[in-house]
Amino acid sequence: MRVPAAARTLRARLTAGLVVLLALSCLAVGLGTAAALSRFLVGRLDEQLAASGGRFAATLEHEPHRDGDEGPDARGQAPGTFGARLIGGSVRQAAMVRAGGVGPVPLTTADRHALAAVPADGRGRSLSLSALEEYRVAAVRGDDGDVLITGLPLGPVEETVHRLILVETVVFAVVLAAAGIAAAAWVRLALRPLRRVAATASRVAELPLASGEVAMPERVPDTDPRTEVGQVGAALNRMLGHVENALARRHAGEERLRRFAADASHELRTPVAAIRGHAELALRISEPVPPEVRHALGRIQAESVRMSELVDDLLLLARLDAGRPLESRPVDLTRLVLDATSDAHAAGPDHRWEMVLPEEPVTVTGDARRLHQLIANLLANARTHTPPGTHVTVRLAVRGGTVVLDVADDGPGIPPEQREEIFQRFVRADQGRSRAAGGTGLGLAIVQAVAAAHGGRAELAAAEHTVFRVTLPVSGG
Ligand SMILES: Nc1ncnc2c1ncn2[C@@H]1O[C@H](COP(=O)(O)OP(=O)(O)OP(=O)(O)O)[C@@H](O)[C@H]1O
Ligand SMILES: [Mg+2]
């Protein structure tokens, strides 16, 4: 069976628990009072039976209009009083006081046996005869050795007890309903501080804590150490303090690392440029140089070109991380796409290149060099990470204030396990293939950082074939 969510809340459970406890108490009180009342009333009947001491039964001996007797004496007997006289263990006479006088009671054989079995000790016991309703009877031994049984009806006792139960049921139902409402209100009131704790915790949970500088002004207002909820609130506040400290330390660490990356790549630029320049210079010497030396110089030159590109990429990322403002000018994105695609065509003539451009030129505000780099990185990926003959489509569109740039290819696609992290730095889907293609894994990180710096975003839109999608605001970031 499924419990509805509302019934699982602490409030609902506490309220239900209180009501159930109260209902059990009411039940115990009800049963107790009914039992006590019943005992008391039956006790009173027994007292009456003891007081009458078989007087009515004794008068049954005198049958009316015989020997001048005046018959059974019903005087002082309550209507319903039953009397029986037994001689030698068998019933001789049985009669009952009725409104108009005394009348005989027709007894069955079973009734006679039941009456004969009543011990003549004067004590009250309950008996049910088929001729009568439930009765309380007591038997005493008469003067001449006969047994005199007197009975009083239990009906009125049962009626009184039933009435009590009815009244109690009504009263308890009203009390339970009122108590339920009151308990719900009270529990709600008592749990209000807990809700404030939960509200604080969920506000904190919504804060962007993943990176950067984080301010956590949220604190729980109820911190009375004398209450349990106050202790929870105080503990949560202490924890928030620790988390805030840890986040501040993390931010400082991130800052240091970012500055280190920026400084290191900046410092590396000059020596790398010098190596490259010297290698080029040496290669231009016209005097005969041994071929191994020429080959080595060629390698030095090629690798220093690659290294200076890498250093530039690192420096750009470090600057974008630090939130350095980019240039902010109108940029004709259509023009950039045309140029970049024709460059890509020249670099990869074996691929089939296609452009889908809107009629109107698309303009954004931003840094033309960085945006060119963004497009070039995506096109370079579509060229270097796919086999020759791959169809690459560059699609530019404007949809409701957003520029959408799609670079799609029908190459091998990105393995599913890498789709999450493909935009991270130094991540390459196929290590062997990419290294052969000369990739370092910074291209997509730059695409994402440049898009973000322009107030847009970059994502992998489809994956079985690759579609990288960059969205930028038309007006620029
Ligand atoms: N169009 C694509 N088709 C298949 N795989 C791709 C495609 N684009 C990117 N990838 C995969 O994503 C990885 C990361 O790309 P990214 O551009 O960040 O790095 P890279 O191309 O390896 O190196 P870099 O661009 O820095 O020279 C690539 O190594 C490649 O495995
Ligand atoms: Mg790349």
Coordinates of C-alpha atoms and ligand atoms in Angstrom, one line a residue:
M1 CA 0.0 0.0 0.0
R2 CA 1.3 3.4 -0.9
V3 CA 1.3 6.1 1.8
P4 CA 0.5 9.5 0.3
A5 CA 3.3 12.0 0.6
A6 CA 1.3 14.3 3.0
A7 CA 0.8 11.4 5.4
R8 CA 4.6 10.9 5.8
T9 CA 5.3 14.4 7.0
L10 CA 6.3 14.8 10.6
R11 CA 3.4 17.1 11.2
A12 CA 0.8 14.5 9.9
R13 CA 2.5 11.7 11.9
L14 CA 2.6 13.6 15.1
T15 CA -1.0 14.7 14.8
A16 CA -2.1 11.2 13.9
G17 CA -0.1 9.8 16.8
L18 CA -1.7 12.3 19.3
V19 CA -5.2 11.5 18.0
V20 CA -4.6 7.7 18.1
L21 CA -3.3 8.0 21.7
L22 CA -6.3 10.1 22.7
A23 CA -8.7 7.6 21.0
L24 CA -7.0 4.7 22.9
S25 CA -7.4 6.7 26.2
C26 CA -11.1 7.4 25.4
L27 CA -11.6 3.7 24.7
A28 CA -10.0 2.7 28.0
V29 CA -12.0 5.2 29.9
G30 CA -15.2 4.2 28.1
L31 CA -14.7 0.5 28.8
G32 CA -13.6 1.1 32.4
T33 CA -16.6 3.3 33.2
A34 CA -19.1 0.9 31.5
A35 CA -17.6 -2.1 33.4
A36 CA -17.6 -0.2 36.7
L37 CA -21.2 1.0 36.2
S38 CA -22.4 -2.5 35.3
R39 CA -20.7 -4.0 38.3
F40 CA -22.1 -1.4 40.6
L41 CA -25.7 -1.8 39.3
V42 CA -25.5 -5.6 39.4
G43 CA -24.1 -5.3 43.0
R44 CA -27.2 -3.3 43.8
L45 CA -29.5 -5.9 42.4
D46 CA -27.7 -8.5 44.5
E47 CA -28.2 -6.4 47.6
Q48 CA -31.9 -6.2 46.8
L49 CA -32.1 -9.9 46.2
A50 CA -30.3 -10.5 49.6
A51 CA -32.7 -8.1 51.3
S52 CA -35.8 -9.7 49.9
G53 CA -34.4 -13.1 51.1
G54 CA -36.9 -15.2 49.2
R55 CA -39.9 -13.6 50.7
F56 CA -41.8 -13.4 47.4
A57 CA -41.0 -17.0 46.5
A58 CA -42.2 -18.2 50.0
T59 CA -45.7 -16.7 49.3
L60 CA -46.0 -18.7 46.1
E61 CA -46.9 -21.7 48.3
H62 CA -50.2 -20.1 49.0
E63 CA -52.3 -20.6 46.0
P64 CA -55.2 -18.2 45.7
H65 CA -58.7 -19.2 46.8
R66 CA -57.7 -22.3 48.4
D67 CA -58.1 -22.9 52.2
G68 CA -58.9 -19.2 52.4
D69 CA -55.4 -18.1 51.5
E70 CA -55.0 -14.7 49.9
G71 CA -52.5 -16.0 47.4
P72 CA -48.9 -14.9 46.5
D73 CA -48.0 -11.6 48.1
A74 CA -46.7 -9.1 45.6
R75 CA -46.6 -6.3 48.0
G76 CA -43.4 -4.4 48.1
Q77 CA -42.1 -6.3 45.1
A78 CA -41.0 -4.4 41.9
P79 CA -42.7 -5.4 38.7
G80 CA -40.6 -8.0 36.9
T81 CA -39.6 -9.7 40.1
F82 CA -39.4 -13.5 39.5
G83 CA -40.0 -16.1 42.1
A84 CA -39.7 -19.9 42.1
R85 CA -40.1 -22.5 44.8
L86 CA -38.3 -25.8 44.6
I87 CA -39.0 -28.9 46.6
G88 CA -36.7 -31.8 46.5
G89 CA -34.8 -30.3 43.5
S90 CA -37.8 -29.7 41.2
V91 CA -39.7 -26.6 40.6
R92 CA -43.1 -26.5 42.2
Q93 CA -44.2 -22.9 41.6
A94 CA -42.8 -20.1 39.4
A95 CA -44.4 -16.7 39.0
M96 CA -43.6 -13.1 38.2
V97 CA -44.8 -9.8 39.5
R98 CA -46.6 -7.9 36.7
A99 CA -48.3 -4.6 36.6
G100 CA -51.7 -6.2 37.3
G101 CA -50.7 -8.7 39.9
V102 CA -48.8 -12.0 40.0
G103 CA -48.8 -14.3 37.0
P104 CA -47.4 -17.8 36.3
V105 CA -44.3 -18.2 34.2
P106 CA -44.3 -21.1 31.7
L107 CA -41.1 -22.9 32.1
T108 CA -39.4 -25.4 29.7
T109 CA -37.6 -28.4 30.9
A110 CA -34.3 -26.7 30.3
D111 CA -35.5 -23.8 32.5
R112 CA -36.4 -26.2 35.3
H113 CA -33.0 -27.8 35.2
A114 CA -31.3 -24.4 35.2
L115 CA -33.3 -23.3 38.2
A116 CA -32.7 -26.6 40.0
A117 CA -28.9 -26.1 39.5
V118 CA -28.9 -22.8 41.3
P119 CA -27.1 -23.4 44.7
A120 CA -29.1 -22.2 47.7
D121 CA -26.3 -20.0 49.1
G122 CA -28.1 -16.6 48.8
R123 CA -25.5 -15.3 46.4
G124 CA -26.6 -13.5 43.2
R125 CA -25.8 -15.0 39.8
S126 CA -26.9 -14.3 36.2
L127 CA -29.3 -16.7 34.6
S128 CA -31.1 -16.8 31.4
L129 CA -34.4 -18.6 31.1
S130 CA -36.1 -19.1 27.8
A131 CA -39.3 -17.9 29.4
L132 CA -37.7 -14.6 30.5
E133 CA -34.9 -12.2 29.5
E134 CA -31.6 -12.1 31.4
Y135 CA -32.1 -12.3 35.1
R136 CA -30.1 -12.0 38.3
V137 CA -31.2 -14.8 40.7
A138 CA -30.4 -15.8 44.2
A139 CA -31.6 -19.0 46.0
V140 CA -32.1 -19.4 49.8
R141 CA -33.4 -22.4 51.7
G142 CA -36.8 -21.9 53.2
D143 CA -38.1 -22.8 56.7
D144 CA -39.6 -26.1 55.6
G145 CA -36.6 -27.3 53.6
D146 CA -37.8 -25.9 50.2
V147 CA -35.6 -23.8 48.1
L148 CA -36.8 -20.2 47.3
I149 CA -35.4 -18.5 44.2
T150 CA -35.9 -14.8 43.7
G151 CA -34.9 -13.0 40.5
L152 CA -34.7 -9.5 39.3
P153 CA -34.4 -8.5 35.6
L154 CA -30.9 -7.4 34.3
G155 CA -32.6 -5.6 31.4
P156 CA -32.6 -2.1 33.1
V157 CA -29.0 -2.5 34.1
E158 CA -28.0 -3.3 30.5
E159 CA -30.1 -0.5 29.2
T160 CA -28.3 2.0 31.6
V161 CA -24.9 0.7 30.5
H162 CA -25.8 0.9 26.9
R163 CA -27.0 4.4 27.4
L164 CA -23.7 5.3 29.1
I165 CA -21.8 3.8 26.1
L166 CA -23.9 5.8 23.7
V167 CA -23.3 9.0 25.5
E168 CA -19.6 8.3 25.8
T169 CA -19.3 7.5 22.1
V170 CA -20.9 10.8 21.1
V171 CA -18.9 12.8 23.6
F172 CA -15.6 11.1 22.7
A173 CA -16.2 11.6 19.0
V174 CA -16.7 15.3 19.5
V175 CA -13.7 15.5 21.8
L176 CA -11.5 13.5 19.3
A177 CA -12.5 15.8 16.4
A178 CA -11.8 18.9 18.4
A179 CA -8.6 17.5 19.7
G180 CA -7.5 16.5 16.2
I181 CA -8.0 20.0 14.9
A182 CA -6.3 21.5 18.0
A183 CA -3.4 19.0 17.7
A184 CA -2.8 19.8 14.0
A185 CA -2.7 23.5 14.8
W186 CA -0.4 23.0 17.8
V187 CA 2.0 20.7 16.0
R188 CA 2.1 23.1 13.1
L189 CA 3.0 25.9 15.5
A190 CA 5.6 23.7 17.3
L191 CA 7.3 22.7 14.1
R192 CA 7.5 26.2 12.7
P193 CA 11.1 26.7 13.7
L194 CA 12.0 23.5 12.0
R195 CA 10.4 24.7 8.8
R196 CA 12.6 27.9 9.1
V197 CA 15.7 25.6 9.4
A198 CA 14.6 23.7 6.3
A199 CA 13.9 26.9 4.4
T200 CA 17.4 28.2 5.2
A201 CA 18.9 24.9 4.2
S202 CA 17.1 24.9 0.9
R203 CA 18.0 28.5 0.2
V204 CA 21.6 27.6 0.8
A205 CA 21.2 24.5 -1.5
E206 CA 20.1 26.8 -4.3
L207 CA 23.2 29.0 -4.1
P208 CA 25.7 28.5 -6.9
L209 CA 28.5 26.9 -4.9
A210 CA 30.2 25.0 -7.6
S211 CA 32.9 27.6 -8.3
G212 CA 34.0 31.2 -7.9
E213 CA 33.6 33.5 -4.9
V214 CA 30.6 32.4 -2.9
A215 CA 28.8 34.5 -0.3
M216 CA 26.5 32.7 2.1
P217 CA 24.6 35.2 4.1
E218 CA 21.9 32.7 5.0
R219 CA 21.7 31.7 8.7
V220 CA 19.0 30.0 10.7
P221 CA 17.2 32.6 13.0
D222 CA 16.2 30.0 15.7
T223 CA 19.2 29.0 17.7
D224 CA 17.9 28.7 21.2
P225 CA 20.1 26.0 22.6
R226 CA 17.4 24.9 25.1
T227 CA 15.2 23.5 22.3
E228 CA 16.0 20.6 20.0
V229 CA 15.1 22.7 16.9
G230 CA 17.3 25.5 18.2
Q231 CA 20.2 23.0 18.5
V232 CA 19.7 21.9 14.9
G233 CA 19.6 25.5 13.8
A234 CA 22.8 26.3 15.7
A235 CA 24.5 23.2 14.2
L236 CA 23.4 24.1 10.7
N237 CA 24.8 27.7 11.3
R238 CA 28.1 26.3 12.5
M239 CA 28.2 24.0 9.4
L240 CA 27.4 26.9 7.1
G241 CA 30.3 28.9 8.7
H242 CA 32.7 26.0 8.0
V243 CA 31.4 25.6 4.5
E244 CA 31.8 29.3 3.9
N245 CA 35.4 29.2 5.2
A246 CA 36.2 26.2 3.0
L247 CA 34.7 27.9 -0.1
A248 CA 36.6 31.1 0.6
R249 CA 39.8 29.0 0.8
R250 CA 38.9 27.2 -2.4
H251 CA 38.3 30.4 -4.1
A252 CA 41.7 31.8 -3.0
G253 CA 43.3 28.6 -4.3
E254 CA 41.5 28.9 -7.6
E255 CA 42.7 32.5 -7.9
R256 CA 46.3 31.6 -7.2
L257 CA 46.2 28.8 -9.7
R258 CA 44.7 31.0 -12.3
R259 CA 47.2 33.7 -11.7
F260 CA 50.0 31.1 -11.9
A261 CA 48.7 29.8 -15.3
A262 CA 48.4 33.3 -16.6
D263 CA 51.8 34.4 -15.4
A264 CA 53.5 31.1 -16.5
S265 CA 52.0 31.3 -20.0
H266 CA 52.8 34.9 -20.3
E267 CA 56.4 34.3 -19.2
L268 CA 56.7 31.4 -21.7
R269 CA 55.7 33.5 -24.7
T270 CA 59.0 35.4 -25.0
P271 CA 61.4 32.4 -24.8
V272 CA 59.2 30.4 -27.1
A273 CA 59.1 33.2 -29.6
A274 CA 62.9 33.5 -29.3
I275 CA 63.4 29.8 -30.0
R276 CA 61.1 30.0 -33.0
G277 CA 62.8 33.1 -34.4
H278 CA 66.3 31.6 -34.0
A279 CA 65.2 28.4 -35.6
E280 CA 63.8 30.3 -38.6
L281 CA 66.9 32.3 -38.8
A282 CA 69.2 29.3 -38.7
L283 CA 67.1 27.6 -41.4
R284 CA 67.6 30.6 -43.6
I285 CA 71.4 30.4 -43.5
S286 CA 72.6 29.7 -47.1
E287 CA 75.9 27.9 -46.1
P288 CA 75.8 24.2 -46.4
V289 CA 74.4 22.5 -43.2
P290 CA 74.4 18.8 -42.6
P291 CA 71.0 17.4 -43.4
E292 CA 70.5 16.0 -39.8
V293 CA 71.1 19.5 -38.4
R294 CA 68.6 21.0 -41.0
H295 CA 66.1 18.3 -40.0
A296 CA 66.5 19.1 -36.3
L297 CA 66.2 22.8 -37.0
G298 CA 63.0 22.1 -38.9
R299 CA 61.6 20.1 -36.0
I300 CA 62.5 22.8 -33.5
Q301 CA 60.8 25.4 -35.7
A302 CA 57.6 23.3 -36.1
E303 CA 57.4 22.4 -32.4
S304 CA 58.0 25.9 -31.3
V305 CA 55.1 27.0 -33.5
R306 CA 52.9 24.4 -31.9
M307 CA 54.2 25.4 -28.4
S308 CA 53.5 29.1 -29.0
E309 CA 50.0 28.2 -30.1
L310 CA 49.5 26.2 -26.9
V311 CA 50.9 29.0 -24.8
D312 CA 48.6 31.5 -26.5
D313 CA 45.6 29.2 -25.8
L314 CA 46.6 28.8 -22.2
L315 CA 47.0 32.5 -21.8
L316 CA 43.6 33.2 -23.5
L317 CA 41.9 30.7 -21.2
A318 CA 43.6 32.2 -18.1
R319 CA 42.4 35.7 -19.2
L320 CA 38.9 34.5 -19.9
D321 CA 38.8 32.7 -16.5
A322 CA 39.9 35.9 -14.8
G323 CA 36.9 37.6 -16.4
R324 CA 39.1 40.1 -18.4
P325 CA 36.8 42.1 -20.6
L326 CA 37.0 41.3 -24.3
E327 CA 36.8 43.8 -27.1
S328 CA 33.2 44.8 -27.7
R329 CA 32.5 45.8 -31.3
P330 CA 29.9 44.9 -33.8
V331 CA 31.1 41.7 -35.6
D332 CA 29.7 40.4 -38.8
L333 CA 29.4 36.7 -38.0
T334 CA 28.3 35.8 -41.5
R335 CA 31.6 37.1 -42.8
L336 CA 33.5 35.2 -40.1
V337 CA 31.8 32.0 -41.0
L338 CA 32.5 32.5 -44.7
D339 CA 36.2 33.2 -44.1
A340 CA 36.7 30.4 -41.6
T341 CA 34.9 27.9 -43.8
S342 CA 37.0 28.8 -46.8
D343 CA 40.1 28.4 -44.7
A344 CA 38.9 25.1 -43.5
H345 CA 38.2 24.1 -47.1
A346 CA 41.7 25.0 -48.1
A347 CA 43.2 23.0 -45.2
G348 CA 40.9 20.0 -45.7
P349 CA 40.1 19.7 -49.4
D350 CA 39.1 16.1 -48.9
H351 CA 36.1 17.0 -46.8
R352 CA 32.9 18.2 -48.3
W353 CA 32.1 21.7 -46.8
E354 CA 28.6 23.2 -46.9
M355 CA 27.2 26.5 -45.5
V356 CA 23.7 27.4 -44.7
L357 CA 23.5 31.2 -44.0
P358 CA 20.6 33.5 -43.6
E359 CA 19.9 36.2 -46.2
E360 CA 20.6 39.0 -43.8
P361 CA 24.1 39.4 -42.4
V362 CA 24.1 38.3 -38.7
T363 CA 25.8 40.7 -36.4
V364 CA 26.8 40.3 -32.8
T365 CA 28.7 42.5 -30.4
G366 CA 32.0 41.1 -29.3
D367 CA 35.6 40.3 -30.1
A368 CA 36.1 39.4 -33.7
R369 CA 39.4 37.6 -33.2
R370 CA 38.1 35.4 -30.4
L371 CA 34.9 34.7 -32.4
H372 CA 37.0 33.7 -35.4
Q373 CA 39.0 31.4 -33.2
L374 CA 35.8 29.9 -31.9
I375 CA 34.5 29.0 -35.4
A376 CA 38.0 28.0 -36.5
N377 CA 38.3 25.6 -33.6
L378 CA 35.0 23.9 -34.4
L379 CA 35.9 23.6 -38.1
A380 CA 39.4 22.3 -37.2
N381 CA 37.8 19.6 -35.1
A382 CA 35.4 18.6 -37.8
R383 CA 38.4 18.4 -40.2
T384 CA 40.9 16.6 -38.0
H385 CA 38.7 14.2 -36.0
T386 CA 36.8 12.8 -39.0
P387 CA 37.9 10.7 -42.0
P388 CA 38.3 12.3 -45.4
G389 CA 35.1 12.6 -47.3
T390 CA 33.1 13.6 -44.3
H391 CA 30.3 16.0 -44.9
V392 CA 30.6 19.2 -42.7
T393 CA 27.7 21.6 -42.5
V394 CA 28.0 25.1 -41.0
R395 CA 24.6 26.5 -40.2
L396 CA 24.0 30.1 -39.0
A397 CA 20.5 31.2 -37.9
V398 CA 18.8 33.8 -35.8
R399 CA 16.0 32.6 -33.5
G400 CA 14.3 35.1 -31.3
G401 CA 17.2 37.3 -30.3
T402 CA 19.7 34.4 -30.3
V403 CA 22.3 33.6 -32.9
V404 CA 22.6 29.8 -33.3
L405 CA 25.8 28.5 -34.9
D406 CA 25.8 24.8 -35.7
V407 CA 28.8 22.9 -36.9
A408 CA 27.6 19.4 -37.9
D409 CA 29.5 16.5 -39.4
D410 CA 28.6 13.0 -40.3
G411 CA 31.9 11.6 -38.9
P412 CA 32.3 9.0 -36.1
G413 CA 30.8 11.2 -33.4
I414 CA 31.8 11.5 -29.7
P415 CA 31.8 8.3 -27.5
P416 CA 28.9 8.5 -25.0
E417 CA 31.1 8.3 -21.9
Q418 CA 33.0 11.5 -23.1
R419 CA 30.1 13.7 -23.9
E420 CA 29.9 15.2 -20.4
E421 CA 33.5 16.2 -20.2
I422 CA 34.3 17.0 -23.9
F423 CA 34.5 20.7 -23.2
Q424 CA 37.0 20.4 -20.3
R425 CA 40.6 21.3 -20.7
F426 CA 43.0 18.7 -22.1
V427 CA 40.2 16.2 -22.7
R428 CA 40.5 14.3 -26.0
A429 CA 38.0 11.6 -26.9
D430 CA 40.4 9.3 -28.6
Q431 CA 43.9 9.9 -27.1
G432 CA 45.8 8.1 -29.8
R433 CA 43.9 9.5 -32.8
S434 CA 44.0 13.1 -31.5
R435 CA 47.6 13.1 -30.5
A436 CA 48.4 11.9 -34.1
A437 CA 46.2 14.8 -35.3
G438 CA 48.3 17.1 -33.1
G439 CA 45.5 18.1 -30.7
T440 CA 46.0 19.2 -27.1
G441 CA 42.4 19.2 -26.0
L442 CA 42.1 22.9 -25.4
G443 CA 40.0 23.8 -28.6
L444 CA 36.6 23.1 -27.2
A445 CA 37.5 24.7 -23.8
I446 CA 38.2 27.9 -25.7
V447 CA 35.0 27.6 -27.7
Q448 CA 33.1 27.4 -24.4
A449 CA 35.0 30.1 -22.7
V450 CA 34.6 32.5 -25.6
A451 CA 30.9 31.8 -26.0
A452 CA 30.4 32.4 -22.2
A453 CA 32.4 35.6 -22.4
H454 CA 30.0 36.8 -25.0
G455 CA 27.0 35.9 -22.8
G456 CA 26.3 32.7 -24.8
R457 CA 27.0 29.0 -24.4
A458 CA 28.4 26.1 -26.3
E459 CA 27.0 22.6 -26.2
L460 CA 27.1 19.2 -27.9
A461 CA 23.6 19.2 -29.5
A462 CA 23.6 15.7 -31.1
A463 CA 26.1 12.9 -30.6
E464 CA 25.7 9.9 -32.9
H465 CA 26.9 12.3 -35.5
T466 CA 28.6 15.4 -34.1
V467 CA 26.7 18.7 -33.9
F468 CA 28.3 21.4 -31.8
R469 CA 26.0 24.3 -31.2
V470 CA 27.0 27.8 -30.0
T471 CA 24.3 30.2 -29.0
L472 CA 25.1 33.9 -28.7
P473 CA 22.8 36.9 -27.9
V474 CA 22.2 39.0 -31.0
S475 CA 23.1 42.1 -29.2
G476 CA 26.3 40.6 -27.8
G477 CA 27.4 40.0 -24.2
Ligands
LIG1 N1 33.8 16.9 -34.9 C1 34.3 15.9 -34.1 N2 34.2 14.6 -34.4 C2 34.7 13.7 -33.6 N3 35.4 13.9 -32.4 C3 35.5 15.2 -32.1 C4 35.0 16.3 -32.9 N4 35.3 17.5 -32.3 C5 36.0 17.1 -31.1 N5 36.1 15.8 -31.0 C6 36.8 15.1 -29.9 O1 36.8 16.0 -28.8 C7 38.2 16.1 -28.4 C8 38.4 17.5 -27.8 O2 38.4 18.5 -28.8 P1 39.2 19.8 -28.6 O3 39.0 20.6 -29.8 O4 38.9 20.3 -27.3 O5 40.7 19.2 -28.6 P2 41.6 18.7 -29.8 O6 41.0 19.0 -31.1 O7 42.0 17.3 -29.5 O8 42.9 19.7 -29.5 P3 43.1 21.2 -29.9 O9 41.8 21.7 -30.5 O10 43.4 21.9 -28.6 O11 44.2 21.3 -30.9 C9 39.0 15.8 -29.5 O12 40.2 15.3 -29.1 C10 38.2 14.8 -30.3 O13 38.5 13.5 -29.8
MG2 MG 40.3 20.9 -31.6

